[in-house]
CSV table of C-alpha atoms and ligand atoms in Angstrom, one decimal:
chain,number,residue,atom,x,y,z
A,18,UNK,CA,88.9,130.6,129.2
A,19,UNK,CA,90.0,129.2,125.6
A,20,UNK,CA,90.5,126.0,125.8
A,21,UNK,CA,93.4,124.3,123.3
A,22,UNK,CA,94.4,120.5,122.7
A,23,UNK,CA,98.3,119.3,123.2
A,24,UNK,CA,100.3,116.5,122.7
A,25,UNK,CA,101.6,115.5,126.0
A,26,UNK,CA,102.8,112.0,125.2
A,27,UNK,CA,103.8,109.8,122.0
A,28,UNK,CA,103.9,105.8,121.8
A,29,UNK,CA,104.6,103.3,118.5
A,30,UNK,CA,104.7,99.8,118.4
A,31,UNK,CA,106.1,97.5,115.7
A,32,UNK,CA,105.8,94.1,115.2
A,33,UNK,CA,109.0,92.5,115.4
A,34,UNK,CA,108.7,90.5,112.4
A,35,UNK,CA,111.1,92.7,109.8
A,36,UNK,CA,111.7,92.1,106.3
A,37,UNK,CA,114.3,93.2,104.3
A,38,UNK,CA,113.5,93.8,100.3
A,39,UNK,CA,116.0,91.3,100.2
A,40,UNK,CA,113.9,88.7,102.2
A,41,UNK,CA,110.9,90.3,100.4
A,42,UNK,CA,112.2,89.5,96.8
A,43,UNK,CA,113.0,86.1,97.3
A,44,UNK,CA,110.3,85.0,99.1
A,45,UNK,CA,108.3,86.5,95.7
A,46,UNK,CA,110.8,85.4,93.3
A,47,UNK,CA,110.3,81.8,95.2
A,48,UNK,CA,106.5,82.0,94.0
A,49,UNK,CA,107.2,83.4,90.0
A,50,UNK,CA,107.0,87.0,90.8
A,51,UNK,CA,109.7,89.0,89.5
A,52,UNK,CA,110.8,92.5,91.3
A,53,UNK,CA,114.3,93.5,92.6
A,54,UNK,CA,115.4,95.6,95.8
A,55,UNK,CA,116.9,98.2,93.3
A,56,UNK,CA,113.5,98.9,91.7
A,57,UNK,CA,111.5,99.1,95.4
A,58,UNK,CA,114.4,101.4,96.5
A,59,UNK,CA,114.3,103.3,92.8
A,60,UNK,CA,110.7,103.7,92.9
A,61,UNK,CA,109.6,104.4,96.7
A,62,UNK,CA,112.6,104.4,98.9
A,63,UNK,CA,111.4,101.4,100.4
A,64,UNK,CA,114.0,99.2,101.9
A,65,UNK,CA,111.9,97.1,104.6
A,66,UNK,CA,109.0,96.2,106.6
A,67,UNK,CA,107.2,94.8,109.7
A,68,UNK,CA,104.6,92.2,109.4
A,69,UNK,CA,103.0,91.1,112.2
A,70,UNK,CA,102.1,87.3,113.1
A,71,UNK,CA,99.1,85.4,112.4
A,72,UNK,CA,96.7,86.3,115.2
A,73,UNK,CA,98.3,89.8,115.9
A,74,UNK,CA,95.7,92.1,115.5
A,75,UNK,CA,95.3,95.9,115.1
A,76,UNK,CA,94.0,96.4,118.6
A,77,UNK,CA,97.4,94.1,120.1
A,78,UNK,CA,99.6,97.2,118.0
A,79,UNK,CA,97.3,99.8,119.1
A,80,UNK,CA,97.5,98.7,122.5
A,81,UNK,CA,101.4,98.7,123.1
A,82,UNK,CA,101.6,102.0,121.3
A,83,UNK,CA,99.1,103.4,123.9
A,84,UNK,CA,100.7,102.2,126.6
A,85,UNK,CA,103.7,103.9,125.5
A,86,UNK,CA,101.9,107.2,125.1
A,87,UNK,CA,100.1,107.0,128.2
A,88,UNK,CA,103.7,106.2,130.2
A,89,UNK,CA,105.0,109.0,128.7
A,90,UNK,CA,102.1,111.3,128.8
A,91,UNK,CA,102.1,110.9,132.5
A,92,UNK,CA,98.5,110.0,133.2
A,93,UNK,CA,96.7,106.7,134.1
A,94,UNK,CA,94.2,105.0,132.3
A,95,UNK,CA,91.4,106.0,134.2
A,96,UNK,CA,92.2,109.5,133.0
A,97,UNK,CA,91.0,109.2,129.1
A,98,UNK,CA,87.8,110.1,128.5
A,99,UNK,CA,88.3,109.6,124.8
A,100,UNK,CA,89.4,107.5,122.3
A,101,UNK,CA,89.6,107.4,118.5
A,102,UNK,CA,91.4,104.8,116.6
A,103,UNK,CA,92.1,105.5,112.9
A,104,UNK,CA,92.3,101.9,111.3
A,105,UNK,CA,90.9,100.3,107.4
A,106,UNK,CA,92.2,96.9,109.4
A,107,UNK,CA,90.0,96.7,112.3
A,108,UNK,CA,89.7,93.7,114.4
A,109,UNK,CA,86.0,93.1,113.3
A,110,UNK,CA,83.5,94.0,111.7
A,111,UNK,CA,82.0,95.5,115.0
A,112,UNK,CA,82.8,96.4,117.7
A,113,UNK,CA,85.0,99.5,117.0
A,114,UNK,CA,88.8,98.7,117.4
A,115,UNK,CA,88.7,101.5,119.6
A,116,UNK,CA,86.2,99.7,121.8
A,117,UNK,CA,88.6,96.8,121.8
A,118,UNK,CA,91.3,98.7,122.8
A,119,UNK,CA,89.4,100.4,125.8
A,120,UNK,CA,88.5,96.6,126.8
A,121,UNK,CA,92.5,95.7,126.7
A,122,UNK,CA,93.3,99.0,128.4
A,123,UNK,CA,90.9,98.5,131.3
A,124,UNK,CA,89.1,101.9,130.6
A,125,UNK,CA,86.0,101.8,131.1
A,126,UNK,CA,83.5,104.9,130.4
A,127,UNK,CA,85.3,107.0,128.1
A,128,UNK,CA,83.7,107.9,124.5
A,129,UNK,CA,85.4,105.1,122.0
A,130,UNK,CA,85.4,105.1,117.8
A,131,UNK,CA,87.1,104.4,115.1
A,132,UNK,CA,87.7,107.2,112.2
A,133,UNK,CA,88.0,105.7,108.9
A,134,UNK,CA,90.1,107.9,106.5
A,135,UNK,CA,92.8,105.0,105.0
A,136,UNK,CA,96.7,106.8,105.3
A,137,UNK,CA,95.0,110.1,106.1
A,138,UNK,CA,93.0,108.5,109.2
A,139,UNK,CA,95.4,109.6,111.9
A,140,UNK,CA,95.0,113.3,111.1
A,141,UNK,CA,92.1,112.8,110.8
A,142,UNK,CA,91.2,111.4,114.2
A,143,UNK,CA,93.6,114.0,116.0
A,144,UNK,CA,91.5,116.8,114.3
A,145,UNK,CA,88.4,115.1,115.6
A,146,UNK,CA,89.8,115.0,119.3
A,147,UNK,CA,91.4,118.2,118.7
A,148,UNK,CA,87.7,120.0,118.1
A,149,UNK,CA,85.8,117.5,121.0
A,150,UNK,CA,88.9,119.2,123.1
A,151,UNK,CA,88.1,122.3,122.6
A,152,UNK,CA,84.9,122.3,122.9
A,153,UNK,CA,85.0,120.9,126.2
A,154,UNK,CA,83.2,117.5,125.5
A,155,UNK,CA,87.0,115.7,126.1
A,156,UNK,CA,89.9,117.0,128.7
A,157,UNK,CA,92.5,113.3,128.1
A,158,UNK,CA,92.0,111.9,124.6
A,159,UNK,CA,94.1,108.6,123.6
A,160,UNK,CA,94.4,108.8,119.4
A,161,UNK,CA,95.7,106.0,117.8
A,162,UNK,CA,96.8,105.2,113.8
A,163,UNK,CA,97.0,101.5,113.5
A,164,UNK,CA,96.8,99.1,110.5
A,165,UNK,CA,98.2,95.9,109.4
A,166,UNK,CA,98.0,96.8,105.6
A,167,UNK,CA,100.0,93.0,105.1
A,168,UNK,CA,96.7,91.1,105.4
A,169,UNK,CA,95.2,93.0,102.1
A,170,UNK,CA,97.8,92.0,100.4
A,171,UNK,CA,97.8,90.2,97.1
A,172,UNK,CA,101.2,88.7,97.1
A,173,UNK,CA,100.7,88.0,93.3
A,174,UNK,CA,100.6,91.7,92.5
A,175,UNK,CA,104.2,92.9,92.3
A,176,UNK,CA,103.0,96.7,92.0
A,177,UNK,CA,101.7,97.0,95.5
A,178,UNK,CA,102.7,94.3,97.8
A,179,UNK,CA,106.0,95.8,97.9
A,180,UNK,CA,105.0,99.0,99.5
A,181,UNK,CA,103.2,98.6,102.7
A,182,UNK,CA,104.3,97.4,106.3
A,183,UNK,CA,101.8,96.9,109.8
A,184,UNK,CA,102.6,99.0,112.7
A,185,UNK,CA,100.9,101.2,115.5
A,186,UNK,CA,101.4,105.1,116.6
A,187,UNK,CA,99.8,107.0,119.4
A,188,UNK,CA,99.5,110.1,120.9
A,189,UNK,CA,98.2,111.7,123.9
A,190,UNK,CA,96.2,115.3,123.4
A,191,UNK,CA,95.3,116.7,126.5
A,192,UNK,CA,92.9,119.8,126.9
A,193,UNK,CA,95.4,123.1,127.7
A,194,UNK,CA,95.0,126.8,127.7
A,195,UNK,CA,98.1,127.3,125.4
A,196,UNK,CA,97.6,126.3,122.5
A,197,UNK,CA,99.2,123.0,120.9
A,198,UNK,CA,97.5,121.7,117.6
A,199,UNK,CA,97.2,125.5,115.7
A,200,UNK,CA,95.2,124.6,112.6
A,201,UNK,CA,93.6,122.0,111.1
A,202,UNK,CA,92.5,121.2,107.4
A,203,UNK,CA,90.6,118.1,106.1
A,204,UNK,CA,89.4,117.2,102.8
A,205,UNK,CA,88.4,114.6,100.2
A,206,UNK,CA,87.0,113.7,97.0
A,207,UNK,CA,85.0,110.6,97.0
A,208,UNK,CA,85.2,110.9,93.0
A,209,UNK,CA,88.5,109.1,93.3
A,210,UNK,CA,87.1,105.9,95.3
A,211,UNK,CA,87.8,103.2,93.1
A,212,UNK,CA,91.6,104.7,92.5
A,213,UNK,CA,92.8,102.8,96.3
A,214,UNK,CA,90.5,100.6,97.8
A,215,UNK,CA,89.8,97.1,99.2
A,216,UNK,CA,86.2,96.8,97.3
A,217,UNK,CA,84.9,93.4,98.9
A,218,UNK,CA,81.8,93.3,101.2
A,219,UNK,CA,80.1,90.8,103.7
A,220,UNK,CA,77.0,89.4,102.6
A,221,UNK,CA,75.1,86.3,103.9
A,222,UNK,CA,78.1,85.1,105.6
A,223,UNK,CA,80.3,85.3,102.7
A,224,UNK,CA,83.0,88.0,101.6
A,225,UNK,CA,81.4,89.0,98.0
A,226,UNK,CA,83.7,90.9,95.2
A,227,UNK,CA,87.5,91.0,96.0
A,228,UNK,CA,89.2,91.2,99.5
A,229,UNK,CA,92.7,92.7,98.4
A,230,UNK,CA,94.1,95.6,98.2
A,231,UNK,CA,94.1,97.3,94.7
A,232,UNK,CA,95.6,100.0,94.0
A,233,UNK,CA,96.0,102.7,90.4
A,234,UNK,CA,99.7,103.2,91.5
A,235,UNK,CA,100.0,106.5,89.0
A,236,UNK,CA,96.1,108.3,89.6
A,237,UNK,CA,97.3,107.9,93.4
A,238,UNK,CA,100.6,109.4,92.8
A,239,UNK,CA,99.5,112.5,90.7
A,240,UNK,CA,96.6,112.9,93.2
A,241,UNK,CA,99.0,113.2,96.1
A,242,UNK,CA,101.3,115.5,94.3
A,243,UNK,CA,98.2,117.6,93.4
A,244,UNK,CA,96.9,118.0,96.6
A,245,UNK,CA,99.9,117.9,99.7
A,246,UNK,CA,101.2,121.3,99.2
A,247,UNK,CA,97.6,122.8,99.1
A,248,UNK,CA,96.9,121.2,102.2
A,249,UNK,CA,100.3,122.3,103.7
A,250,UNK,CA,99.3,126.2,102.2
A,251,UNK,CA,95.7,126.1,103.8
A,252,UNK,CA,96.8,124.8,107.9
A,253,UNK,CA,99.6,127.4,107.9
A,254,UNK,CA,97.7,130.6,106.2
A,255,UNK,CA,94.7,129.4,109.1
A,256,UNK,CA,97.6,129.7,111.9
A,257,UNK,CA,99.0,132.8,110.6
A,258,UNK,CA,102.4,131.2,109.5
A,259,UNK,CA,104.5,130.3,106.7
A,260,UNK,CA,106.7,127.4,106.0
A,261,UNK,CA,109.9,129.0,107.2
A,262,UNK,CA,108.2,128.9,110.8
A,263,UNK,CA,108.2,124.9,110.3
A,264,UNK,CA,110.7,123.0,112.2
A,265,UNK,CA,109.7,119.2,110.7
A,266,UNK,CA,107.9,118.5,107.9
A,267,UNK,CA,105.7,115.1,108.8
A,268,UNK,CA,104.5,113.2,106.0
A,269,UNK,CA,102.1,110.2,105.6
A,270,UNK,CA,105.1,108.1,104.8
A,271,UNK,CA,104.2,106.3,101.8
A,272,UNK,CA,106.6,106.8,99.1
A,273,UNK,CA,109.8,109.0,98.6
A,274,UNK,CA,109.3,110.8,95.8
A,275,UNK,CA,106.0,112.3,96.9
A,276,UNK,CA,107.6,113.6,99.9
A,277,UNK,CA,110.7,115.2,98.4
A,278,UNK,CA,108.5,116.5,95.7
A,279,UNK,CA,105.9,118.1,98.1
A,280,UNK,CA,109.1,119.5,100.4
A,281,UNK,CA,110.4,121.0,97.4
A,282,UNK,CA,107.3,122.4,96.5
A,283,UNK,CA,106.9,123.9,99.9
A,284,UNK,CA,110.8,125.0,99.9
A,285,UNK,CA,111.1,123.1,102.9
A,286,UNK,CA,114.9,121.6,103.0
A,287,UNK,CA,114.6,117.9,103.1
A,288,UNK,CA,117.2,117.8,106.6
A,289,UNK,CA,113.6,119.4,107.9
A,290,UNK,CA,111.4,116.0,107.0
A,291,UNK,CA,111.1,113.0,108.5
A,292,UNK,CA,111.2,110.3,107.0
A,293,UNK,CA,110.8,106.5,108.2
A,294,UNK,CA,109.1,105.1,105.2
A,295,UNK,CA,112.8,103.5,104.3
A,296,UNK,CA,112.2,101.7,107.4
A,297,UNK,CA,108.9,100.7,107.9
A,298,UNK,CA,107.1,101.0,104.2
A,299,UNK,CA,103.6,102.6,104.4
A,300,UNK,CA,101.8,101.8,107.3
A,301,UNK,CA,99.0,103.9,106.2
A,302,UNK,CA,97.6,105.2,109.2
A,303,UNK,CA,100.2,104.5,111.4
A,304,UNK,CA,102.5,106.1,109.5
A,305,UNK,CA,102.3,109.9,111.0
A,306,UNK,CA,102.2,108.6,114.7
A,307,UNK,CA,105.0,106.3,114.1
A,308,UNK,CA,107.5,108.2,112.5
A,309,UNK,CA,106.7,110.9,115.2
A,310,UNK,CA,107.2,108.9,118.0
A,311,UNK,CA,110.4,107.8,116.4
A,312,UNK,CA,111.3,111.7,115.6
A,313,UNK,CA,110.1,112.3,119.2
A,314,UNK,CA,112.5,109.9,120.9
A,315,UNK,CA,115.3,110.5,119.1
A,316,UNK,CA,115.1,113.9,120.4
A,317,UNK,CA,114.7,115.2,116.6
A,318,UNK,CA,111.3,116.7,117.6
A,319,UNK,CA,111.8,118.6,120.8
A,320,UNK,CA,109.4,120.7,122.9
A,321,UNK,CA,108.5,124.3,121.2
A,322,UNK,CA,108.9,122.6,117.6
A,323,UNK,CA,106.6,123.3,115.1
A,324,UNK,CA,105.3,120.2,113.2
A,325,UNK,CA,103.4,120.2,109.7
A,326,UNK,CA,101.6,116.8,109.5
A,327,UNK,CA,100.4,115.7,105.7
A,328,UNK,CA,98.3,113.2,104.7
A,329,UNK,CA,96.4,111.7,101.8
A,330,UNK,CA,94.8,108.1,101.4
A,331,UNK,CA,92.5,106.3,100.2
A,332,UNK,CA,88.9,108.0,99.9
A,333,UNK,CA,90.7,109.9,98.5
A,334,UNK,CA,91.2,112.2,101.4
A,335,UNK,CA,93.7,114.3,102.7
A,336,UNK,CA,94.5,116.9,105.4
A,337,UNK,CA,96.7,118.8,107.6
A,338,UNK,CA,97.8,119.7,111.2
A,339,UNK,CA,100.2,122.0,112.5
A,340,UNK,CA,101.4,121.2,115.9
A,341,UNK,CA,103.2,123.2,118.6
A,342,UNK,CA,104.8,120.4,120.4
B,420,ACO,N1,109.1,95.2,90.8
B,420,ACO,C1,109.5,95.4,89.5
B,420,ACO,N2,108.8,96.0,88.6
B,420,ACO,C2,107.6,96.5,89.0
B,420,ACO,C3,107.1,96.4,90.3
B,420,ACO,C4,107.9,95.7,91.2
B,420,ACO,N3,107.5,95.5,92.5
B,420,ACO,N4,105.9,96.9,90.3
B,420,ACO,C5,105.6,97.4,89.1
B,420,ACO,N5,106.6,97.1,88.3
B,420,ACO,C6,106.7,97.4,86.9
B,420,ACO,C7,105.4,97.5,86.2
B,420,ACO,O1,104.9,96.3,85.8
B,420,ACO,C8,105.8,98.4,85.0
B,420,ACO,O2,106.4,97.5,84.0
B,420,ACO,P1,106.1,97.8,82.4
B,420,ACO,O3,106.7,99.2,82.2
B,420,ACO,O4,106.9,96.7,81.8
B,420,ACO,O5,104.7,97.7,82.3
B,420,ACO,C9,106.9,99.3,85.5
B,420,ACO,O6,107.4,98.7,86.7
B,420,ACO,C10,106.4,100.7,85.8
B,420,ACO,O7,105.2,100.5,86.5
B,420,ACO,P2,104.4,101.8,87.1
B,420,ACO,O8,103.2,101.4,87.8
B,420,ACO,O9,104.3,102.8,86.0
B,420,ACO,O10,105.5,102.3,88.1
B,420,ACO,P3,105.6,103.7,88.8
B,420,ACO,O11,106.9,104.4,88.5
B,420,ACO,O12,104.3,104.5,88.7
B,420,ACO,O13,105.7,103.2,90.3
B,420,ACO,C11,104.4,103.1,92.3
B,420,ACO,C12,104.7,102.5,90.9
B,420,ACO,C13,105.6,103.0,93.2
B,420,ACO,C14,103.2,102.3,92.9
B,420,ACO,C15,104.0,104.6,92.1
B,420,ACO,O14,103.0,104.7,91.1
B,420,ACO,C16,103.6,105.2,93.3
B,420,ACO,O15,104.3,105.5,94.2
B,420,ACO,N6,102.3,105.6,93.4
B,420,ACO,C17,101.8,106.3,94.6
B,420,ACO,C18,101.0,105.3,95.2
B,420,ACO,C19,101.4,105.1,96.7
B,420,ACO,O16,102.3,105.6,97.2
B,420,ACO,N7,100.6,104.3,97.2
B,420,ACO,C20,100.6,104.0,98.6
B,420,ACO,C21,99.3,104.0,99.1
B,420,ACO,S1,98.5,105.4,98.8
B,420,ACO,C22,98.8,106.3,100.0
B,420,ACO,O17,99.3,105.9,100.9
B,420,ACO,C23,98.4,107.7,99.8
């Protein structure tokens, strides 16, 4: 018998620290940096953010978003045999996040790791569980996209701590003989490493080279326009469809103008994508799972929907799944 993977339960967490671009702006304008709400709103569509607290970490996120999922998947704990966590803001070093989270969950025995693809790591982890599914190595796999992007920040660089927010999402994907996730599609181009990255390593007990965030704001932008609709193209011609058969457009939610430019590309009306990034900024690979939890608890998303999640990040990388839900 075939076997295919579902999603049988979605979960998000936030931290409940919010800031406005308003409360953004002056706390930056307080320290000599000049930027206004109209030019993050202008820009990126941006309007606020979530931080999370001193010793909040990205397992704490992960593990309310899980519990969520779980709750509303309708297993138990004991019943995941897999989990993958896609963070670039892990706990530690080592162990895994994923690990961590299994700890905090009270699983014990079920095959923990973390996937590392930046704002593309959530489709990325649900394509991994999606094949272990399939194959029959997994039947209950937990799949989280968690990051708390706000410690990278450099708070005296205007052009990207203004764009990115911490948060958690989660899903469920259980083994089923219907079919659920259709097609998958991952790529990258490690060419374009330097163009998004946090380039600092651990040596000798020390962090050598630079721990922030740094970012080639334009390269990433004309990457991401380059690439999305491809990606969009290749996971529906692998499912036999086309973009009229797409109920919600899902995108890594990191700046407005990509996504409206990729819809149009795709001539997929904008009432047909989601969008959260007003909301929450980019959450890099929380982004997808959050703003489908959101989409699936405000009964946006409904059972029988077709979804078309897009992603690109840091790598570069960038991928697709199309969902069944
Ligand atoms: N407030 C006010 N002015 C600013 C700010 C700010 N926060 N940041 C930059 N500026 C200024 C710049 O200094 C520059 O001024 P100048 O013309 O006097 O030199 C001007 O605004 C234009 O700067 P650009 O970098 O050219 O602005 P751009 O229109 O390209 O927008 C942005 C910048 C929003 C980062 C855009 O390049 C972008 O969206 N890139 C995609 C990157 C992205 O979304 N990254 C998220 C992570 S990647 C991912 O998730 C895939």
């Amino acid at each position: 018998m075939k076997l295919y993977s579902r999603v049988t339960g979605t979960g998000s967490c936030l931290p409940p620290r919010r800031l406005t671009n308003a409360d953004l702006v002056a706390q930056l304008m307080a320290s000599g940096i000049e930027t206004s709400d109209e030019w993050i709103v202008d820009r990126t569509g941006i309007r606020a953010r979530h931080f999370a607290d001193d010793g909040v970490f990205s397992s704490d996120l992960a593990l309310e978003a899980a519990r969520h999922a779980i709750r509303a998947a309708g297993v138990v704990v004991a019943d995941i045999d897999l989990i993958v966590v896609a963070t670039s803001t892990p706990d530690m070093v080592f162990p895994s996040t994923a690990c961590i989270l299994q700890g905090k969950l009270g699983n014990c025995g079920a095959a923990a790791f973390d996937v590392q693809a930046v704002c593309s790591g959530f489709v990325y982890a649900l394509s991994v569980a999606d094949a272990l599914i399939k194959s029959g190595s997994a039947r209950t796999a937990l799949v989280v996209g968690v990051d708390v992007f706000s410690r990278l920040l450099d708070f005296s660089d205007r052009s990207t701590c203004v764009l990115f927010g911490d948060g958690a999402g989660a899903v469920v994907l259980q083994s089923s003989t219907t079919p659920g996730l259709l097609a998958t599609d991952l790529h990258s181009d490690g060419q374009h490493n330097r163009i998004l990255c946090v380039p600092g390593q651990i040596n000798s007990g020390q962090v050598q080279g630079s721990a922030w965030l740094r970012m080639d704001g334009q390269a990433v932008f004309k990457l991401a326009i380059g690439v999305l609709d491809e990606a969009a193209r290749n996971v529906l011609a692998k499912a036999g469809l086309s973009t009229d058969d797409v109920d919600w457009l899902l995108m890594h939610q990191a700046n407005i103008r990509i996504m409206q430019s990729t819809a149009r590309k795709l001539q997929i009306p904008s009432d047909k994508v989601i969008v959260t990034v007003d909301q929450h900024g980019n959450t890099s690979a929380a982004s997808i799972p959050l703003a489908l939890d959101m989409a699936v608890r405000g009964r946006r998303a409904l059972p029988g929907h077709k979804l078309l999640l897009l992603a690109v990040g840091g790598g570069m990388t960038w991928g697709s799944v199309l969902l069944d839900l």
